[in-house]
Tab-separated table of C-alpha atoms in Angstrom:
chain	number	residue	atom	x	y	z
A	782	UNK	CA	-8.147	-10.200	-29.229
A	783	UNK	CA	-10.281	-13.340	-28.742
A	784	UNK	CA	-8.998	-13.727	-25.520
A	785	UNK	CA	-9.866	-10.168	-24.785
A	786	UNK	CA	-13.193	-10.543	-25.991
A	787	UNK	CA	-13.996	-13.576	-24.076
A	788	UNK	CA	-12.720	-12.064	-20.881
A	789	UNK	CA	-15.036	-8.909	-21.855
A	790	UNK	CA	-18.148	-10.841	-22.057
A	791	UNK	CA	-17.178	-12.775	-19.043
A	792	UNK	CA	-16.726	-9.514	-17.229
A	793	UNK	CA	-19.996	-7.952	-18.847
A	794	UNK	CA	-21.928	-11.142	-17.474
A	795	UNK	CA	-20.289	-10.693	-14.193
A	796	UNK	CA	-21.407	-7.266	-13.799
A	797	UNK	CA	-25.094	-7.825	-14.662
A	798	UNK	CA	-27.289	-8.934	-11.928
A	799	UNK	CA	-25.043	-7.900	-8.980
A	800	UNK	CA	-26.435	-4.917	-6.997
A	801	UNK	CA	-29.427	-2.872	-7.470
A	802	UNK	CA	-29.566	0.740	-8.794
A	803	UNK	CA	-31.711	3.417	-7.491
A	804	UNK	CA	-33.383	5.846	-9.565
A	805	UNK	CA	-31.765	8.874	-8.139
A	806	UNK	CA	-28.317	7.598	-8.392
A	807	UNK	CA	-28.949	6.395	-11.875
A	808	UNK	CA	-29.930	10.057	-13.081
A	809	UNK	CA	-27.585	11.422	-16.115
A	810	UNK	CA	-24.508	13.291	-15.057
A	811	UNK	CA	-24.566	12.025	-11.304
A	812	UNK	CA	-21.712	9.726	-11.915
A	813	UNK	CA	-19.591	12.304	-13.441
A	814	UNK	CA	-20.586	14.503	-10.566
A	815	UNK	CA	-19.194	11.451	-8.152
A	816	UNK	CA	-15.839	11.320	-10.417
A	817	UNK	CA	-15.593	15.061	-10.293
A	818	UNK	CA	-16.032	15.347	-6.416
A	819	UNK	CA	-13.294	12.402	-6.061
A	820	UNK	CA	-10.939	14.124	-8.445
A	821	UNK	CA	-11.277	17.411	-6.651
A	822	UNK	CA	-10.631	15.887	-3.406
A	823	UNK	CA	-7.688	14.074	-4.692
A	824	UNK	CA	-6.096	16.999	-6.086
A	825	UNK	CA	-6.613	18.972	-3.045
A	826	UNK	CA	-5.230	16.158	-0.673
A	827	UNK	CA	-2.375	15.873	-3.484
A	828	UNK	CA	-1.581	19.508	-3.153
A	829	UNK	CA	-1.466	19.991	0.557
A	830	UNK	CA	1.407	21.964	1.706
A	831	UNK	CA	3.684	20.659	4.480
A	832	UNK	CA	2.685	17.091	3.947
A	833	UNK	CA	5.430	14.541	2.640
A	834	UNK	CA	4.852	12.754	-0.431
A	835	UNK	CA	3.905	9.531	1.299
A	836	UNK	CA	1.460	11.193	3.647
A	837	UNK	CA	-0.190	12.842	0.392
A	838	UNK	CA	-0.227	9.398	-1.068
A	839	UNK	CA	-1.776	8.028	1.899
A	840	UNK	CA	-4.666	10.486	2.251
A	841	UNK	CA	-5.207	10.071	-1.512
A	842	UNK	CA	-5.583	6.315	-1.008
A	843	UNK	CA	-8.091	6.882	1.578
A	844	UNK	CA	-10.058	8.704	-0.977
A	845	UNK	CA	-9.818	6.141	-3.599
A	846	UNK	CA	-11.038	3.429	-0.931
A	847	UNK	CA	-14.039	5.426	-0.288
A	848	UNK	CA	-14.565	5.773	-4.275
A	849	UNK	CA	-13.591	2.091	-5.453
A	850	UNK	CA	-15.970	-0.606	-4.680
A	851	UNK	CA	-12.951	-2.853	-3.611
A	852	UNK	CA	-14.620	-5.770	-2.525
A	853	UNK	CA	-16.598	-6.301	-6.053
A	854	UNK	CA	-13.286	-5.478	-7.943
A	855	UNK	CA	-11.432	-8.022	-6.014
A	856	UNK	CA	-14.110	-10.950	-5.967
A	857	UNK	CA	-14.174	-10.256	-10.047
A	858	UNK	CA	-10.376	-10.485	-10.377
A	859	UNK	CA	-10.313	-14.161	-8.930
A	860	UNK	CA	-13.783	-15.119	-10.452
A	861	UNK	CA	-14.581	-18.785	-9.998
A	862	UNK	CA	-11.803	-19.085	-7.269
A	863	UNK	CA	-13.658	-17.164	-5.042
A	864	UNK	CA	-16.299	-19.349	-4.307
A	865	UNK	CA	-13.784	-22.183	-3.554
A	866	UNK	CA	-11.826	-20.194	-0.981
A	867	UNK	CA	-11.880	-20.797	2.812
A	868	UNK	CA	-13.489	-17.895	5.008
A	869	UNK	CA	-10.132	-17.188	5.991
A	870	UNK	CA	-8.531	-16.950	2.244
A	871	UNK	CA	-11.381	-14.731	1.437
A	872	UNK	CA	-10.469	-12.321	4.288
A	873	UNK	CA	-6.905	-12.190	3.644
A	874	UNK	CA	-7.198	-11.964	0.057
A	875	UNK	CA	-9.596	-9.159	0.543
A	876	UNK	CA	-7.361	-7.355	2.488
A	877	UNK	CA	-4.114	-7.564	0.779
A	878	UNK	CA	-5.773	-7.069	-2.606
A	879	UNK	CA	-7.377	-3.763	-1.342
A	880	UNK	CA	-3.999	-2.701	-0.190
A	881	UNK	CA	-2.437	-3.373	-3.335
A	882	UNK	CA	-5.060	-2.032	-5.747
A	883	UNK	CA	-5.204	1.213	-3.910
A	884	UNK	CA	-1.285	1.479	-3.200
A	885	UNK	CA	-0.794	0.776	-7.109
A	886	UNK	CA	-3.210	3.342	-8.496
A	887	UNK	CA	-2.550	6.089	-5.713
A	888	UNK	CA	1.064	5.824	-7.356
A	889	UNK	CA	-0.261	5.812	-10.755
A	890	UNK	CA	-2.817	8.664	-10.746
A	891	UNK	CA	-1.534	10.744	-7.796
A	892	UNK	CA	1.614	12.366	-6.747
A	893	UNK	CA	2.602	14.209	-9.803
A	894	UNK	CA	2.915	17.912	-9.676
A	895	UNK	CA	0.337	19.993	-11.234
A	896	UNK	CA	-1.983	17.322	-12.005
A	897	UNK	CA	-5.623	18.119	-13.385
A	898	UNK	CA	-8.329	15.921	-14.167
A	899	UNK	CA	-10.712	16.720	-17.101
A	900	UNK	CA	-14.175	14.871	-17.610
A	901	UNK	CA	-14.373	14.367	-21.272
A	902	UNK	CA	-17.413	12.433	-21.749
A	903	UNK	CA	-20.174	10.260	-19.749
A	904	UNK	CA	-21.792	7.212	-21.253
A	905	UNK	CA	-23.869	4.601	-20.327
A	906	UNK	CA	-22.346	0.727	-20.212
A	907	UNK	CA	-24.595	-2.132	-19.874
A	908	UNK	CA	-27.942	-1.631	-18.067
A	909	UNK	CA	-26.454	-0.797	-14.638
A	910	UNK	CA	-23.323	1.211	-15.167
A	911	UNK	CA	-21.918	4.363	-16.422
A	912	UNK	CA	-18.634	4.833	-17.913
A	913	UNK	CA	-17.115	8.481	-17.341
A	914	UNK	CA	-14.316	9.352	-19.565
A	915	UNK	CA	-11.349	11.601	-18.162
A	916	UNK	CA	-8.011	12.872	-19.081
A	917	UNK	CA	-5.513	13.418	-16.193
A	918	UNK	CA	-2.736	15.930	-17.688
A	919	UNK	CA	0.435	16.734	-15.878
A	920	UNK	CA	2.955	19.670	-16.837
A	921	UNK	CA	5.749	17.399	-17.537
A	922	UNK	CA	4.893	14.038	-19.501
A	923	UNK	CA	1.891	13.054	-21.750
A	924	UNK	CA	-1.422	12.901	-20.394
A	925	UNK	CA	-3.172	9.724	-19.162
A	926	UNK	CA	-6.856	8.864	-20.651
A	927	UNK	CA	-8.563	7.068	-17.610
A	928	UNK	CA	-12.127	5.812	-17.917
A	929	UNK	CA	-13.848	4.986	-14.788
A	930	UNK	CA	-16.745	2.404	-14.735
A	931	UNK	CA	-19.038	3.542	-12.058
A	932	UNK	CA	-22.007	1.765	-10.944
A	933	UNK	CA	-24.509	2.338	-7.945
A	934	UNK	CA	-25.128	-0.265	-5.360
A	935	UNK	CA	-27.735	0.666	-2.624
A	936	UNK	CA	-27.922	4.287	-3.715
A	937	UNK	CA	-24.117	4.541	-3.577
A	938	UNK	CA	-21.827	5.011	-6.379
A	939	UNK	CA	-18.686	3.046	-6.208
A	940	UNK	CA	-15.798	2.305	-9.166
A	941	UNK	CA	-15.794	-0.909	-10.450
A	942	UNK	CA	-13.255	-0.838	-12.974
A	943	UNK	CA	-10.749	1.615	-14.757
A	944	UNK	CA	-9.560	1.577	-17.983
A	945	UNK	CA	-6.150	2.778	-18.397
A	946	UNK	CA	-5.558	3.946	-21.983
A	947	UNK	CA	-7.926	1.301	-23.018
A	948	UNK	CA	-6.737	-1.528	-20.506
A	949	UNK	CA	-9.172	-2.812	-17.964
A	950	UNK	CA	-7.275	-3.134	-14.293
A	951	UNK	CA	-9.853	-5.789	-13.330
A	952	UNK	CA	-9.238	-7.526	-16.363
A	953	UNK	CA	-5.532	-7.239	-16.336
A	954	UNK	CA	-5.365	-8.299	-12.857
A	955	UNK	CA	-7.794	-11.194	-13.718
A	956	UNK	CA	-5.431	-12.625	-16.544
A	957	UNK	CA	-2.231	-12.559	-14.059
A	958	UNK	CA	-3.994	-13.584	-11.076
A	959	UNK	CA	-5.672	-16.743	-12.640
A	960	UNK	CA	-2.453	-18.077	-14.036
A	961	UNK	CA	-0.903	-17.565	-10.791
A	962	UNK	CA	-3.783	-19.482	-8.892
A	963	UNK	CA	-3.388	-22.226	-11.139
A	964	UNK	CA	0.299	-22.509	-10.291
A	965	UNK	CA	0.317	-21.835	-6.641
A	966	UNK	CA	-3.133	-21.764	-5.265
A	967	UNK	CA	-4.850	-18.920	-3.711
A	968	UNK	CA	-2.496	-19.038	-0.919
A	969	UNK	CA	0.132	-18.123	-3.308
A	970	UNK	CA	-1.756	-15.312	-4.570
A	971	UNK	CA	-1.977	-14.072	-1.286
A	972	UNK	CA	1.539	-14.191	-0.404
A	973	UNK	CA	2.427	-12.399	-3.663
A	974	UNK	CA	-0.035	-9.354	-2.801
A	975	UNK	CA	1.314	-9.570	0.714
A	976	UNK	CA	4.995	-9.032	-0.490
A	977	UNK	CA	3.983	-6.502	-2.912
A	978	UNK	CA	2.500	-4.245	-0.273
A	979	UNK	CA	5.125	-5.059	2.253
A	980	UNK	CA	7.726	-2.931	0.844
A	981	UNK	CA	9.674	0.259	2.031
A	982	UNK	CA	9.053	3.537	0.593
A	983	UNK	CA	11.806	5.751	-0.696
A	984	UNK	CA	14.227	7.269	1.833
A	985	UNK	CA	16.238	10.051	2.290
A	986	UNK	CA	18.006	8.965	5.570
A	987	UNK	CA	20.657	6.557	5.203
A	988	UNK	CA	18.914	3.592	7.169
A	989	UNK	CA	21.443	1.077	8.144
B	1432	UNK	CA	22.614	24.435	-12.347
B	1433	UNK	CA	23.079	26.002	-9.012
B	1434	UNK	CA	25.044	23.576	-7.698
B	1435	UNK	CA	27.312	24.135	-10.758
B	1436	UNK	CA	27.526	27.676	-10.236
B	1437	UNK	CA	28.146	27.398	-6.581
B	1438	UNK	CA	31.127	24.951	-7.225
B	1439	UNK	CA	32.470	27.370	-9.778
B	1440	UNK	CA	32.313	30.083	-7.431
B	1441	UNK	CA	33.702	28.108	-4.692
B	1442	UNK	CA	36.532	26.837	-6.909
B	1443	UNK	CA	37.660	30.366	-7.417
B	1444	UNK	CA	37.757	31.121	-3.687
B	1445	UNK	CA	39.889	27.923	-3.414
B	1446	UNK	CA	42.227	29.449	-6.040
B	1447	UNK	CA	42.444	32.796	-4.638
B	1448	UNK	CA	43.278	32.178	-1.087
B	1449	UNK	CA	45.429	30.186	1.329
B	1450	UNK	CA	43.457	30.955	4.717
B	1451	UNK	CA	41.910	28.392	6.757
B	1452	UNK	CA	38.360	29.721	6.298
B	1453	UNK	CA	38.832	28.857	2.456
B	1454	UNK	CA	40.078	25.621	3.227
B	1455	UNK	CA	37.109	24.612	5.285
B	1456	UNK	CA	34.919	25.650	2.094
B	1457	UNK	CA	36.907	23.475	0.099
B	1458	UNK	CA	36.184	20.734	2.168
B	1459	UNK	CA	32.468	21.254	2.087
B	1460	UNK	CA	32.937	21.495	-1.837
B	1461	UNK	CA	34.454	18.317	-1.868
B	1462	UNK	CA	32.170	16.588	0.241
B	1463	UNK	CA	28.781	18.319	-1.048
B	1464	UNK	CA	28.335	17.525	-4.901
B	1465	UNK	CA	27.077	13.899	-4.210
B	1466	UNK	CA	24.862	15.023	-1.268
B	1467	UNK	CA	23.629	17.890	-3.043
B	1468	UNK	CA	22.246	15.685	-6.278
B	1469	UNK	CA	21.018	12.996	-4.020
B	1470	UNK	CA	19.078	15.886	-1.871
B	1471	UNK	CA	17.797	17.858	-5.137
B	1472	UNK	CA	16.360	14.422	-6.515
B	1473	UNK	CA	14.628	13.817	-3.007
B	1474	UNK	CA	13.156	17.506	-3.352
B	1475	UNK	CA	12.108	16.602	-6.761
B	1476	UNK	CA	10.629	13.486	-5.689
B	1477	UNK	CA	8.745	15.343	-2.695
B	1478	UNK	CA	7.323	17.901	-5.271
B	1479	UNK	CA	6.045	15.073	-7.493
B	1480	UNK	CA	8.356	15.853	-10.196
B	1481	UNK	CA	9.520	12.061	-10.573
B	1482	UNK	CA	11.378	12.517	-14.016
B	1483	UNK	CA	13.401	15.176	-11.971
B	1484	UNK	CA	14.163	12.910	-9.461
B	1485	UNK	CA	15.115	10.070	-11.718
B	1486	UNK	CA	17.452	12.389	-13.358
B	1487	UNK	CA	19.117	13.190	-10.335
B	1488	UNK	CA	19.521	9.645	-8.967
B	1489	UNK	CA	20.311	8.057	-12.136
B	1490	UNK	CA	24.006	8.915	-12.473
B	1491	UNK	CA	24.577	8.426	-8.387
B	1492	UNK	CA	23.276	4.866	-8.973
B	1493	UNK	CA	25.767	4.232	-11.496
B	1494	UNK	CA	28.370	5.320	-9.336
B	1495	UNK	CA	27.403	2.665	-6.447
B	1496	UNK	CA	25.433	5.006	-4.322
B	1497	UNK	CA	23.464	2.417	-2.424
B	1498	UNK	CA	20.754	4.945	-1.298
B	1499	UNK	CA	20.152	6.097	-4.744
B	1500	UNK	CA	20.109	2.738	-6.301
B	1501	UNK	CA	17.533	2.262	-3.724
B	1502	UNK	CA	15.191	4.943	-4.440
B	1503	UNK	CA	15.742	4.657	-8.219
B	1504	UNK	CA	14.291	1.099	-7.721
B	1505	UNK	CA	11.396	2.521	-5.968
B	1506	UNK	CA	10.742	4.742	-9.083
B	1507	UNK	CA	10.950	1.633	-11.532
B	1508	UNK	CA	8.905	-0.421	-9.176
B	1509	UNK	CA	6.001	1.998	-9.026
B	1510	UNK	CA	6.359	3.313	-12.469
B	1511	UNK	CA	6.901	7.210	-11.420
B	1512	UNK	CA	8.581	9.142	-13.779
B	1513	UNK	CA	9.500	5.928	-16.083
B	1514	UNK	CA	7.574	3.127	-17.083
B	1515	UNK	CA	7.241	0.540	-14.485
B	1516	UNK	CA	9.801	-2.252	-14.915
B	1517	UNK	CA	9.912	-4.495	-11.823
B	1518	UNK	CA	13.052	-6.520	-13.317
B	1519	UNK	CA	14.865	-3.357	-13.304
B	1520	UNK	CA	13.942	-2.187	-9.986
B	1521	UNK	CA	14.944	-5.587	-8.372
B	1522	UNK	CA	18.558	-5.294	-10.330
B	1523	UNK	CA	19.057	-1.975	-8.381
B	1524	UNK	CA	17.794	-3.399	-5.151
B	1525	UNK	CA	20.154	-6.344	-5.527
B	1526	UNK	CA	23.362	-4.035	-6.260
B	1527	UNK	CA	22.346	-2.024	-2.891
B	1528	UNK	CA	21.470	-4.982	-0.863
B	1529	UNK	CA	24.971	-6.458	-1.932
B	1530	UNK	CA	26.388	-3.102	-0.692
B	1531	UNK	CA	24.704	-3.961	2.665
B	1532	UNK	CA	21.767	-1.384	2.526
B	1533	UNK	CA	18.951	-2.937	4.524
B	1534	UNK	CA	16.071	-1.295	2.937
B	1535	UNK	CA	17.062	-2.638	-0.516
B	1536	UNK	CA	17.596	-6.082	1.151
B	1537	UNK	CA	14.044	-6.039	2.264
B	1538	UNK	CA	12.595	-4.896	-1.063
B	1539	UNK	CA	14.639	-7.241	-2.845
B	1540	UNK	CA	13.220	-10.122	-0.665
B	1541	UNK	CA	9.672	-8.919	-1.315
B	1542	UNK	CA	10.534	-9.355	-5.125
B	1543	UNK	CA	11.924	-12.819	-4.323
B	1544	UNK	CA	8.780	-13.889	-2.585
B	1545	UNK	CA	6.594	-12.636	-5.233
B	1546	UNK	CA	8.473	-13.471	-8.247
B	1547	UNK	CA	8.507	-10.081	-9.483
B	1548	UNK	CA	11.282	-9.361	-11.885
B	1549	UNK	CA	13.237	-12.143	-10.347
B	1550	UNK	CA	12.736	-16.068	-10.006
B	1551	UNK	CA	10.705	-16.873	-6.913
B	1552	UNK	CA	13.631	-18.005	-4.306
B	1553	UNK	CA	12.537	-18.668	-0.736
B	1554	UNK	CA	16.422	-19.254	0.139
B	1555	UNK	CA	17.186	-15.927	-0.987
B	1556	UNK	CA	14.310	-14.353	0.692
B	1557	UNK	CA	15.630	-15.869	3.999
B	1558	UNK	CA	19.116	-14.789	3.284
B	1559	UNK	CA	18.122	-11.396	2.872
B	1560	UNK	CA	15.669	-11.077	5.440
B	1561	UNK	CA	17.866	-12.209	8.085
B	1562	UNK	CA	20.699	-9.621	6.976
B	1563	UNK	CA	17.964	-6.910	7.274
B	1564	UNK	CA	16.585	-8.073	10.250
B	1565	UNK	CA	19.926	-8.321	11.972
B	1566	UNK	CA	20.209	-4.507	11.178
B	1567	UNK	CA	17.309	-3.587	13.136
B	1568	UNK	CA	14.901	-3.273	10.335
B	1569	UNK	CA	11.434	-3.959	11.858
B	1570	UNK	CA	9.664	-4.753	8.744
B	1571	UNK	CA	12.070	-7.449	7.785
B	1572	UNK	CA	11.728	-9.024	11.221
B	1573	UNK	CA	8.100	-9.278	10.876
B	1574	UNK	CA	8.065	-10.512	7.319
B	1575	UNK	CA	10.628	-13.209	8.177
B	1576	UNK	CA	8.320	-14.221	11.360
B	1577	UNK	CA	5.507	-14.825	8.767
B	1578	UNK	CA	7.884	-16.957	6.742
B	1579	UNK	CA	8.465	-19.186	9.919
B	1580	UNK	CA	4.717	-19.108	10.675
B	1581	UNK	CA	3.714	-20.244	7.527
B	1582	UNK	CA	6.645	-22.610	6.800
B	1583	UNK	CA	7.743	-20.919	3.616
B	1584	UNK	CA	11.247	-21.998	2.556
B	1585	UNK	CA	11.508	-23.226	6.366
B	1586	UNK	CA	10.145	-25.784	8.508
B	1587	UNK	CA	7.276	-24.044	10.374
B	1588	UNK	CA	8.393	-22.804	13.705
B	1589	UNK	CA	5.720	-20.725	15.723
B	1590	UNK	CA	8.174	-20.129	18.604
B	1591	UNK	CA	10.646	-18.473	16.072
B	1592	UNK	CA	7.929	-16.572	14.508
B	1593	UNK	CA	6.586	-15.446	18.019
B	1594	UNK	CA	10.081	-13.847	18.904
B	1595	UNK	CA	10.524	-12.197	15.558
B	1596	UNK	CA	7.034	-10.590	15.721
B	1597	UNK	CA	8.317	-9.381	19.435
B	1598	UNK	CA	11.354	-8.047	17.964
B	1599	UNK	CA	9.382	-5.800	15.349
B	1600	UNK	CA	6.321	-5.143	17.762
B	1601	UNK	CA	8.730	-3.733	20.458
B	1602	UNK	CA	9.950	-1.580	17.705
B	1603	UNK	CA	6.474	-0.275	16.912
B	1604	UNK	CA	5.616	-2.121	13.898
B	1605	UNK	CA	1.894	-2.416	13.618
B	1606	UNK	CA	1.543	-5.664	11.741
B	1607	UNK	CA	3.773	-7.417	14.254
B	1608	UNK	CA	1.703	-6.174	16.921
B	1609	UNK	CA	-1.324	-7.505	15.563
B	1610	UNK	CA	0.350	-10.695	15.256
B	1611	UNK	CA	1.505	-10.764	18.617
B	1612	UNK	CA	-2.265	-10.246	19.611
B	1613	UNK	CA	-3.168	-13.269	17.950
B	1614	UNK	CA	-0.351	-15.518	18.954
B	1615	UNK	CA	-1.291	-14.513	22.737
B	1616	UNK	CA	-4.957	-15.095	22.282
B	1617	UNK	CA	-4.409	-18.294	20.738
B	1618	UNK	CA	-1.234	-19.480	22.431
B	1619	UNK	CA	0.407	-19.927	19.115
B	1620	UNK	CA	4.100	-20.114	19.661
B	1621	UNK	CA	3.925	-18.559	23.146
B	1622	UNK	CA	1.536	-19.236	26.281
B	1623	UNK	CA	-2.034	-17.999	25.786
B	1624	UNK	CA	-2.564	-14.785	27.461
B	1625	UNK	CA	-5.771	-12.635	26.782
B	1626	UNK	CA	-4.340	-9.474	28.837
B	1627	UNK	CA	-1.200	-9.524	26.690
B	1628	UNK	CA	-3.473	-10.303	23.502
B	1629	UNK	CA	-5.234	-6.889	24.251
B	1630	UNK	CA	-2.394	-4.878	25.138
B	1631	UNK	CA	-0.754	-5.608	21.780
B	1632	UNK	CA	-4.072	-5.264	19.738
B	1633	UNK	CA	-4.577	-2.140	21.504
B	1634	UNK	CA	-0.821	-0.716	20.301
B	1635	UNK	CA	-1.485	-1.498	16.862
B	1636	UNK	CA	-5.174	-0.292	16.901
B	1637	UNK	CA	-3.983	2.959	18.337
B	1638	UNK	CA	-1.857	3.442	15.304
B	1639	UNK	CA	-4.702	2.891	13.237
B	1640	UNK	CA	-4.442	-0.671	11.815
B	1641	UNK	CA	-7.739	-1.855	10.904
B	1642	UNK	CA	-7.494	-5.619	11.925
B	1643	UNK	CA	-6.280	-4.601	15.277
B	1644	UNK	CA	-9.237	-2.213	15.809
B	1645	UNK	CA	-11.595	-5.100	14.690
B	1646	UNK	CA	-10.025	-7.501	17.264
B	1647	UNK	CA	-9.911	-5.248	20.081
B	1648	UNK	CA	-13.388	-4.299	19.485
B	1649	UNK	CA	-14.282	-8.040	19.602
B	1650	UNK	CA	-12.253	-8.298	23.076
B	1651	UNK	CA	-14.197	-5.218	24.330
B	1652	UNK	CA	-17.536	-6.794	23.410
B	1653	UNK	CA	-16.677	-10.192	24.985
B	1654	UNK	CA	-14.958	-8.869	28.078
B	1655	UNK	CA	-11.942	-11.016	27.108
B	1656	UNK	CA	-8.771	-9.680	28.501
B	1657	UNK	CA	-10.057	-6.493	29.257
B	1658	UNK	CA	-13.320	-5.233	31.391
B	1659	UNK	CA	-16.440	-5.726	28.989
B	1660	UNK	CA	-17.441	-2.120	27.416
B	1661	UNK	CA	-19.708	-1.949	24.680
B	1662	UNK	CA	-19.322	1.475	23.814
B	1663	UNK	CA	-15.682	0.875	23.253
B	1664	UNK	CA	-16.149	-2.377	21.491
B	1665	UNK	CA	-18.440	-0.415	18.861
B	1666	UNK	CA	-15.937	2.296	18.475
B	1667	UNK	CA	-13.097	0.081	17.606
B	1668	UNK	CA	-15.356	-1.725	15.354
B	1669	UNK	CA	-16.536	1.380	13.581
B	1670	UNK	CA	-13.040	2.582	13.227
B	1671	UNK	CA	-12.107	-0.771	11.450
B	1672	UNK	CA	-15.419	-0.707	9.464
B	1673	UNK	CA	-14.530	2.873	8.100
B	1674	UNK	CA	-11.398	1.531	6.479
B	1675	UNK	CA	-13.543	-1.112	4.633
B	1676	UNK	CA	-12.682	-4.025	6.788
B	1677	UNK	CA	-15.597	-6.627	6.057
B	1678	UNK	CA	-15.832	-8.318	9.655
B	1679	UNK	CA	-16.037	-5.150	11.087
B	1680	UNK	CA	-18.904	-3.729	8.955
B	1681	UNK	CA	-20.852	-6.871	9.739
B	1682	UNK	CA	-19.751	-6.647	13.586
B	1683	UNK	CA	-20.807	-2.878	13.434
B	1684	UNK	CA	-24.389	-3.598	12.432
B	1685	UNK	CA	-24.614	-6.228	14.936
B	1686	UNK	CA	-23.135	-4.452	17.769
B	1687	UNK	CA	-25.019	-1.457	17.089
B	1688	UNK	CA	-28.452	-3.582	17.463
B	1689	UNK	CA	-27.643	-4.485	21.086
B	1690	UNK	CA	-27.152	-0.663	22.315
B	1691	UNK	CA	-29.247	2.237	23.102
B	1692	UNK	CA	-29.376	4.897	20.802
B	1693	UNK	CA	-27.563	7.026	23.224
B	1694	UNK	CA	-24.783	4.358	23.204
B	1695	UNK	CA	-24.406	4.251	19.712
B	1696	UNK	CA	-24.418	7.966	19.710
B	1697	UNK	CA	-21.759	8.008	22.166
B	1698	UNK	CA	-19.557	5.410	20.232
B	1699	UNK	CA	-20.073	7.205	16.849
B	1700	UNK	CA	-18.737	10.386	18.434
B	1701	UNK	CA	-15.677	8.839	20.259
B	1702	UNK	CA	-14.767	7.236	16.659
B	1703	UNK	CA	-15.382	10.554	14.936
B	1704	UNK	CA	-13.221	12.240	17.272
B	1705	UNK	CA	-10.398	9.527	17.363
B	1706	UNK	CA	-6.862	10.320	16.122
B	1707	UNK	CA	-4.179	7.820	15.646
B	1708	UNK	CA	-0.884	7.899	17.540
B	1709	UNK	CA	2.320	8.921	15.607
B	1710	UNK	CA	4.441	5.817	14.706
């Protein structure tokens, strides 16, 4: 808990001061509308007939890519190691982290039959951000509570964190990755992310 | 349920007749139950009913169906229809890998690189990737190429890396094609050849691979390995930038500054109408 609180304060500090907010984007309800639009697009894509699950998830990843501020999340997740990384390491890390995070959450949130996204609440978080609370319900299985932390940067909304059942993905990854970087360096982390996104998908054919 | 009903019906046909036609049906019945279960699992998976897929594949996996073990591993790895469990995924892939199933050998190797659900073990990674690469799995040849390129678990060997990228690139794997572009550009593992570099960048770029699109844009901007064409340069850079590639976002602004508004509009139009080639 203490560790969690420590990370939370680090997180809040990290969030303040990056990016400007425009009055139009900050207007109340705007962030909810942004999440609602993303959710509508996502559900439309996920229900498109005639596409394989892999294709639907691929399109869903593109929607998430537009909505997530992947660059920001990636930098936050490796924290102080970002400044020490070489230009090549930064580029490789951002590529594989982006692919990894989009792949993970496209798989986690999407693809389920008959999925629905309901916005339950919108509340300010700190001076710059808004948290949009949602419930993702599925005909089979229990609903997921996902809170989306949204920030407007240069007049554009972007998701900078998601809390699934109260657990922040940014903080979870920060904890996992900092241990790994200590053990095997930034290159070790890049290799791990590369290996995670390099897997083959499910198949119907007997591939030899 | 449907399968069971059909089986019952066909069992009674079998009991009632001695005709060749009936014998043919019997043959289908003997062959089909396992296939039908795998297939209904696959249909459930495609529908987004992952719990349903799990239910179909689980018994097949227990009776050592490598393909079901492999797909079940995907469900555990991604937490679909079940809580994510990388250890369980790795164990399932290990079984299918031992049975010689190449995709499982590849995914197990990925876990052995990242240490997800298993101890990191480069020696085992090389063993499995070599097997899958020998079976013709392009992605495994590429990953193996990367191991040699970086010297992970093996002495660094850029010539060997190049040969493996070439094998995967010729099979159409976009990441390998992009790496071939880089190796030809730098003369890293093969002779330097800018025309070949452009050829391979283009193959990957046309499939939609962002880094290759960005690199192809740079070749066009500099006229290296290809006739200089700033509109093409901007078009490929826009395509890469649209996928969020940082260096392309920077290049895009830089390239657009040096072009007339008409040329910028032309590049934007080309980019908007661009479609990736099928893999």
